[in-house]
Short mmCIF file of C-alpha atoms in Angstrom, two decimals:
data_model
loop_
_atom_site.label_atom_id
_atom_site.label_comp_id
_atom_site.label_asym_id
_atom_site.label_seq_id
_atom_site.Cartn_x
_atom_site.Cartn_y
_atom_site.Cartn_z
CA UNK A 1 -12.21 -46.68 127.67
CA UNK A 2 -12.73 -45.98 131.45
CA UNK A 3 -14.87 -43.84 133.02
CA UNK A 4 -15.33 -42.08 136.08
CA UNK A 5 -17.55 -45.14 137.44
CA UNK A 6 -16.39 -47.98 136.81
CA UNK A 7 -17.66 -51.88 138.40
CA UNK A 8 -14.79 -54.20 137.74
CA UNK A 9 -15.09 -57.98 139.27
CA UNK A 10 -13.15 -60.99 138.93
CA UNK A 11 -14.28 -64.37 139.19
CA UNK A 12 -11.19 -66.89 140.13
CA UNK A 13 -10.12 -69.20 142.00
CA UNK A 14 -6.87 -68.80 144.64
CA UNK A 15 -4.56 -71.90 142.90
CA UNK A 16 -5.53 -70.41 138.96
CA UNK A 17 -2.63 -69.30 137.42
CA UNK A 18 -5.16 -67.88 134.82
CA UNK A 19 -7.00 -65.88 137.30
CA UNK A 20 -3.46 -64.69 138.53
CA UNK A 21 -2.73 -63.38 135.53
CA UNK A 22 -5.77 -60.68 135.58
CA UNK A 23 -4.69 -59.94 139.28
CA UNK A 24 -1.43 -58.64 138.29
CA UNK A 25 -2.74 -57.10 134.93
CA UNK A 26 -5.38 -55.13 137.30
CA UNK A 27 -2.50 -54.44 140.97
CA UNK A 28 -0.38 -52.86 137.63
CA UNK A 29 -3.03 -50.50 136.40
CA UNK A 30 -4.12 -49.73 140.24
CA UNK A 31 -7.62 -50.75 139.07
CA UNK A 32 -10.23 -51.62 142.14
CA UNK A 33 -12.54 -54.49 141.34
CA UNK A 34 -14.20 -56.59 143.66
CA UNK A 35 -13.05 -60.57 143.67
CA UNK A 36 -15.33 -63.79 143.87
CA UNK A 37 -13.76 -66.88 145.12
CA UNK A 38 -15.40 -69.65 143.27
CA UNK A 39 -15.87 -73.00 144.21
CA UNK A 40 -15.24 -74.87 140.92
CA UNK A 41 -17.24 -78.08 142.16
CA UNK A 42 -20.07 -76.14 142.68
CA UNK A 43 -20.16 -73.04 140.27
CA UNK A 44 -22.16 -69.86 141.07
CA UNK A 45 -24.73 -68.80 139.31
CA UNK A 46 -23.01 -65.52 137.81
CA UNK A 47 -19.85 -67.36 136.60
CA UNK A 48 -22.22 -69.91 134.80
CA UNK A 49 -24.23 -66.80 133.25
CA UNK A 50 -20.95 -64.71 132.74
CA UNK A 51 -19.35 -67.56 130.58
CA UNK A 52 -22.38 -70.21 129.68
CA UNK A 53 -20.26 -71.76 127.10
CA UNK A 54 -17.00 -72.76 128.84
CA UNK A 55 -18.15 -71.93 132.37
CA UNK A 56 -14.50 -71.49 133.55
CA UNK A 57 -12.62 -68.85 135.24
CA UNK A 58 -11.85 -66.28 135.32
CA UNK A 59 -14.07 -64.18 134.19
CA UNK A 60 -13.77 -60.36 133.98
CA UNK A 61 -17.13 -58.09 134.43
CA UNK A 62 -16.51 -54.69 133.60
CA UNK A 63 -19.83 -52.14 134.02
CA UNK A 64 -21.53 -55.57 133.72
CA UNK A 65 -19.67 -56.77 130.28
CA UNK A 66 -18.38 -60.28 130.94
CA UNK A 67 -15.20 -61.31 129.55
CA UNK A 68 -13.34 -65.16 129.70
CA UNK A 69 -10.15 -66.04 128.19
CA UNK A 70 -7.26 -64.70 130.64
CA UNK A 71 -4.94 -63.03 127.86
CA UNK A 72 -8.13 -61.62 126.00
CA UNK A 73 -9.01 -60.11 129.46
CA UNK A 74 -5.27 -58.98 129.98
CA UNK A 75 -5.44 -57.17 126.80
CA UNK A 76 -8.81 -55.25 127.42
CA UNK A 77 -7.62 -54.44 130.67
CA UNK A 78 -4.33 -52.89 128.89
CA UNK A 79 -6.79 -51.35 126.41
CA UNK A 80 -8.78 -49.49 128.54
CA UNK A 81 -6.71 -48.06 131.68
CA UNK A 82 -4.11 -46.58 129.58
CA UNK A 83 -1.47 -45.91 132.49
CA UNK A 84 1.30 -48.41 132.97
CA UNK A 85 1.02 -49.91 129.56
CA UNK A 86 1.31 -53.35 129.40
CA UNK A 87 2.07 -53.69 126.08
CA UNK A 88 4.61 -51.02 124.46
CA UNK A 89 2.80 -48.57 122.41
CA UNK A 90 5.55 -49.09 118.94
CA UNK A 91 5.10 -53.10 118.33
CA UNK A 92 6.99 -53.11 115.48
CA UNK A 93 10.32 -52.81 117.54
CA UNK A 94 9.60 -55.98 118.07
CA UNK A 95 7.03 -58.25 116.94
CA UNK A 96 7.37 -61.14 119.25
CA UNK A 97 5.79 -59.23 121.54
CA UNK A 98 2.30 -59.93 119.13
CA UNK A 99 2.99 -63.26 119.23
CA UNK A 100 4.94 -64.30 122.12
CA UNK A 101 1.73 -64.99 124.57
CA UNK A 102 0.45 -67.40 122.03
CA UNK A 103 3.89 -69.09 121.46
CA UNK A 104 4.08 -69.30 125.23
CA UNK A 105 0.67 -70.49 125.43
CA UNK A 106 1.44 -73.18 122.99
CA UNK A 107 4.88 -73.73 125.11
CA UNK A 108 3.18 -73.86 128.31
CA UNK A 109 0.11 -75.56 127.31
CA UNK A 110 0.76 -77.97 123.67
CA UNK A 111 -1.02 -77.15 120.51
CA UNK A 112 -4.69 -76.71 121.31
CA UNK A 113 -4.02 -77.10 124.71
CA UNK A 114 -2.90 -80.15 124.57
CA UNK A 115 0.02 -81.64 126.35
CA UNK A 116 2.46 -78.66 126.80
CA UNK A 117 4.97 -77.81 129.75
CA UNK A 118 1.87 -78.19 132.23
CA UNK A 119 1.02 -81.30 131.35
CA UNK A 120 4.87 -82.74 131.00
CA UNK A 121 5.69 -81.53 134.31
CA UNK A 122 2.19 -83.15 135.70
CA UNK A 123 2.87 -86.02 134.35
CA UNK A 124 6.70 -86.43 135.67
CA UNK A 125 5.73 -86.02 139.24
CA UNK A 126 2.92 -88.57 138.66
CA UNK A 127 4.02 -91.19 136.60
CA UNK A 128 5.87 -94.10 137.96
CA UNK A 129 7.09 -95.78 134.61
CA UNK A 130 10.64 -94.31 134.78
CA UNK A 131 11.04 -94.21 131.04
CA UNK A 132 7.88 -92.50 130.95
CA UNK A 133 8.83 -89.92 133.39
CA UNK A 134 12.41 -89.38 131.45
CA UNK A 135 9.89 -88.77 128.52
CA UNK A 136 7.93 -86.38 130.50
CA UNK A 137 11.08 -84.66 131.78
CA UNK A 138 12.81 -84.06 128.35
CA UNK A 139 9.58 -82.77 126.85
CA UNK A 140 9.46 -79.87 129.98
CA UNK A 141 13.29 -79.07 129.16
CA UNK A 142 12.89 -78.14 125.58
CA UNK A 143 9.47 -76.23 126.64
CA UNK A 144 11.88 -74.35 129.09
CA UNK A 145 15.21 -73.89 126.37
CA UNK A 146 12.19 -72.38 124.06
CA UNK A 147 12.06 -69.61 126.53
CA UNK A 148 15.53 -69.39 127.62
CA UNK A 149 16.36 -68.58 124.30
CA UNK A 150 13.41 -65.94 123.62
CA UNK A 151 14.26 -64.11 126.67
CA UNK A 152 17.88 -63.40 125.61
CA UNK A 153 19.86 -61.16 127.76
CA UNK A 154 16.38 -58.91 129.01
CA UNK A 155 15.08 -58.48 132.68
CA UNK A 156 11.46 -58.98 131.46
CA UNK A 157 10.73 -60.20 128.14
CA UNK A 158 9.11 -57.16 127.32
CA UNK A 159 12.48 -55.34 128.40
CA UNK A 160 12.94 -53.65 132.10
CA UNK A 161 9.03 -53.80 132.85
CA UNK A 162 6.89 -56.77 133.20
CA UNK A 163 4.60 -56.85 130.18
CA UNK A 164 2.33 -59.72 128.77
CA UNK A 165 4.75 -62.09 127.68
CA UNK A 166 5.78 -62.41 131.09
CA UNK A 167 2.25 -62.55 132.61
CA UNK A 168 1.48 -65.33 131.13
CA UNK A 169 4.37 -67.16 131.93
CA UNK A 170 3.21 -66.73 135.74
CA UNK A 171 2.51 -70.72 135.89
CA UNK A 172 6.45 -71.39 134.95
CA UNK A 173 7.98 -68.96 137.53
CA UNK A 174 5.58 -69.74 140.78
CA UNK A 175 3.72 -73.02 139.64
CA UNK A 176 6.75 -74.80 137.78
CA UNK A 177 9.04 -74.59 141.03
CA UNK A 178 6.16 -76.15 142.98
CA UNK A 179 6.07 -78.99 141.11
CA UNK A 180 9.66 -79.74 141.11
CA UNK A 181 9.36 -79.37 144.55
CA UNK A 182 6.93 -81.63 145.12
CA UNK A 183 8.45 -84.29 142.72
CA UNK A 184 12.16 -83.73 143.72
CA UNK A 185 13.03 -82.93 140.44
CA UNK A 186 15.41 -80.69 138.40
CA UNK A 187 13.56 -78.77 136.15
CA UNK A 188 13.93 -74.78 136.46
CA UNK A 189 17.25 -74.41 137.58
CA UNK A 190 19.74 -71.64 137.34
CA UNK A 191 22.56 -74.27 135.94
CA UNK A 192 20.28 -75.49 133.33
CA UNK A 193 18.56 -72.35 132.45
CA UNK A 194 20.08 -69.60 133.69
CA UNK A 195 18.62 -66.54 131.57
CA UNK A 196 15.26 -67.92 132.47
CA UNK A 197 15.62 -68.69 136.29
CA UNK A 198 17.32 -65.25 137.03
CA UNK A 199 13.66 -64.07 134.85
CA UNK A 200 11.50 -66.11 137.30
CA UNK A 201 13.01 -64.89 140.23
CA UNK A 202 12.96 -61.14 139.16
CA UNK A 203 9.33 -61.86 137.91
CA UNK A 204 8.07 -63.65 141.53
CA UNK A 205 9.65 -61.18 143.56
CA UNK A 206 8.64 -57.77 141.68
CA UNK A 207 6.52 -55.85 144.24
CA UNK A 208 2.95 -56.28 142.05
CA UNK A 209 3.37 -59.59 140.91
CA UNK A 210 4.83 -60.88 144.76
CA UNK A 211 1.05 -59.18 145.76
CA UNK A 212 -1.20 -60.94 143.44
CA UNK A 213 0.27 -64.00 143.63
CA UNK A 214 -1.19 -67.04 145.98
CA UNK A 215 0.69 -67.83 149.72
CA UNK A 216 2.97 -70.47 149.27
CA UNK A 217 2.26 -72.12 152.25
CA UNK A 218 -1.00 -74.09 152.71
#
């Protein structure tokens, strides 16, 4: 639980969608922390004692308890500033919203991290085998329809407020359209997948997320 003094500090990097996710987590709760650019080629000496196993970011020091893993850190953060609840309160309206993050994870990233809607969509702007890039291409699309089809008819798909499913889906709704961008391809689209482009675009351009998220120009 908070208390009247708190130190909160982030360790990320400005291109993490990861790290993004514990900015918007922390701009929703109007919690102050102080932020630490790291240089991931030449890590400081507090991220590597902060998480000595993994030694990634981000990583989430609250009164001096470190914490790694960005949905474990979402969820603390939910846990202990109780205002503007991340998660609803009742779960059992509707479960998925237990295990949503992880099926999104496992959307987004492949079982065990391993070769999910990142790497698909990676691979597609970077292979030149053009049966190997159709490949690539069809394996982002059902990644996408998985979500389109979860999301339904809401705003958010915790309902009308951004919750954690849609945090963590931060890397489809800025990152994804970068990519296509950059690889002139079709992926997010509001003709293919209209529930969950109209979702991006609501998600992007809500007032907290639009603040925590990187500049889109270099």
């Amino acid at each position: 639980m908070a208390s009247s003094h708190e130190e909160v500090t982030l360790l990320g990097a400005i291109a993490s969608a990861f790290a993004c996710r514990v900015k918007i987590a922390l701009k929703l709760k109007g919690v102050k922390y102080k932020y630490v650019e790291e240089n991931l080629r030449n890590k400081s000496e507090l991220l590597l004692k902060s998480n000595p196993v993994h030694k990634k970011i981000p990583v989430f020091i609250h009164n001096e308890k470190p914490i790694a893993e960005s949905l474990v850190i979402v969820e603390y953060i939910d846990e202990t500033w109780k205002n503007n609840p991340i998660l609803p309160s009742d779960l059992t309206k509707d479960p998925w919203l237990v295990s949503g993050p992880n099926s999104l994870m496992t959307s987004i990233l492949g079982e065990n991290n391993n070769f999910g809607i990142v790497d698909v969509a990676r691979e597609s702007v970077f292979t030149v085998d053009e049966k190997e890039r159709e490949k690539n291409v069809t394996e982002t699309y059902e990644g996408l329809q998985f979500l389109e089809n979860e999301l339904k008819d809401k705003k958010f798909f915790g309902g009308e407020e951004v919750g954690l499913v849609d945090i963590a889906g931060v890397y489809i709704a800025f990152w994804v359209p970068f990519i296509q961008e950059i690889a002139g391809l079709k992926l997010l689209t509001s003709e293919k997948f209209p529930k969950l482009y109209k979702w991006s675009q609501e998600f992007v351009n809500h007032p907290v997320v639009k603040e925590s998220l990187p500049p889109r120009d270099p």
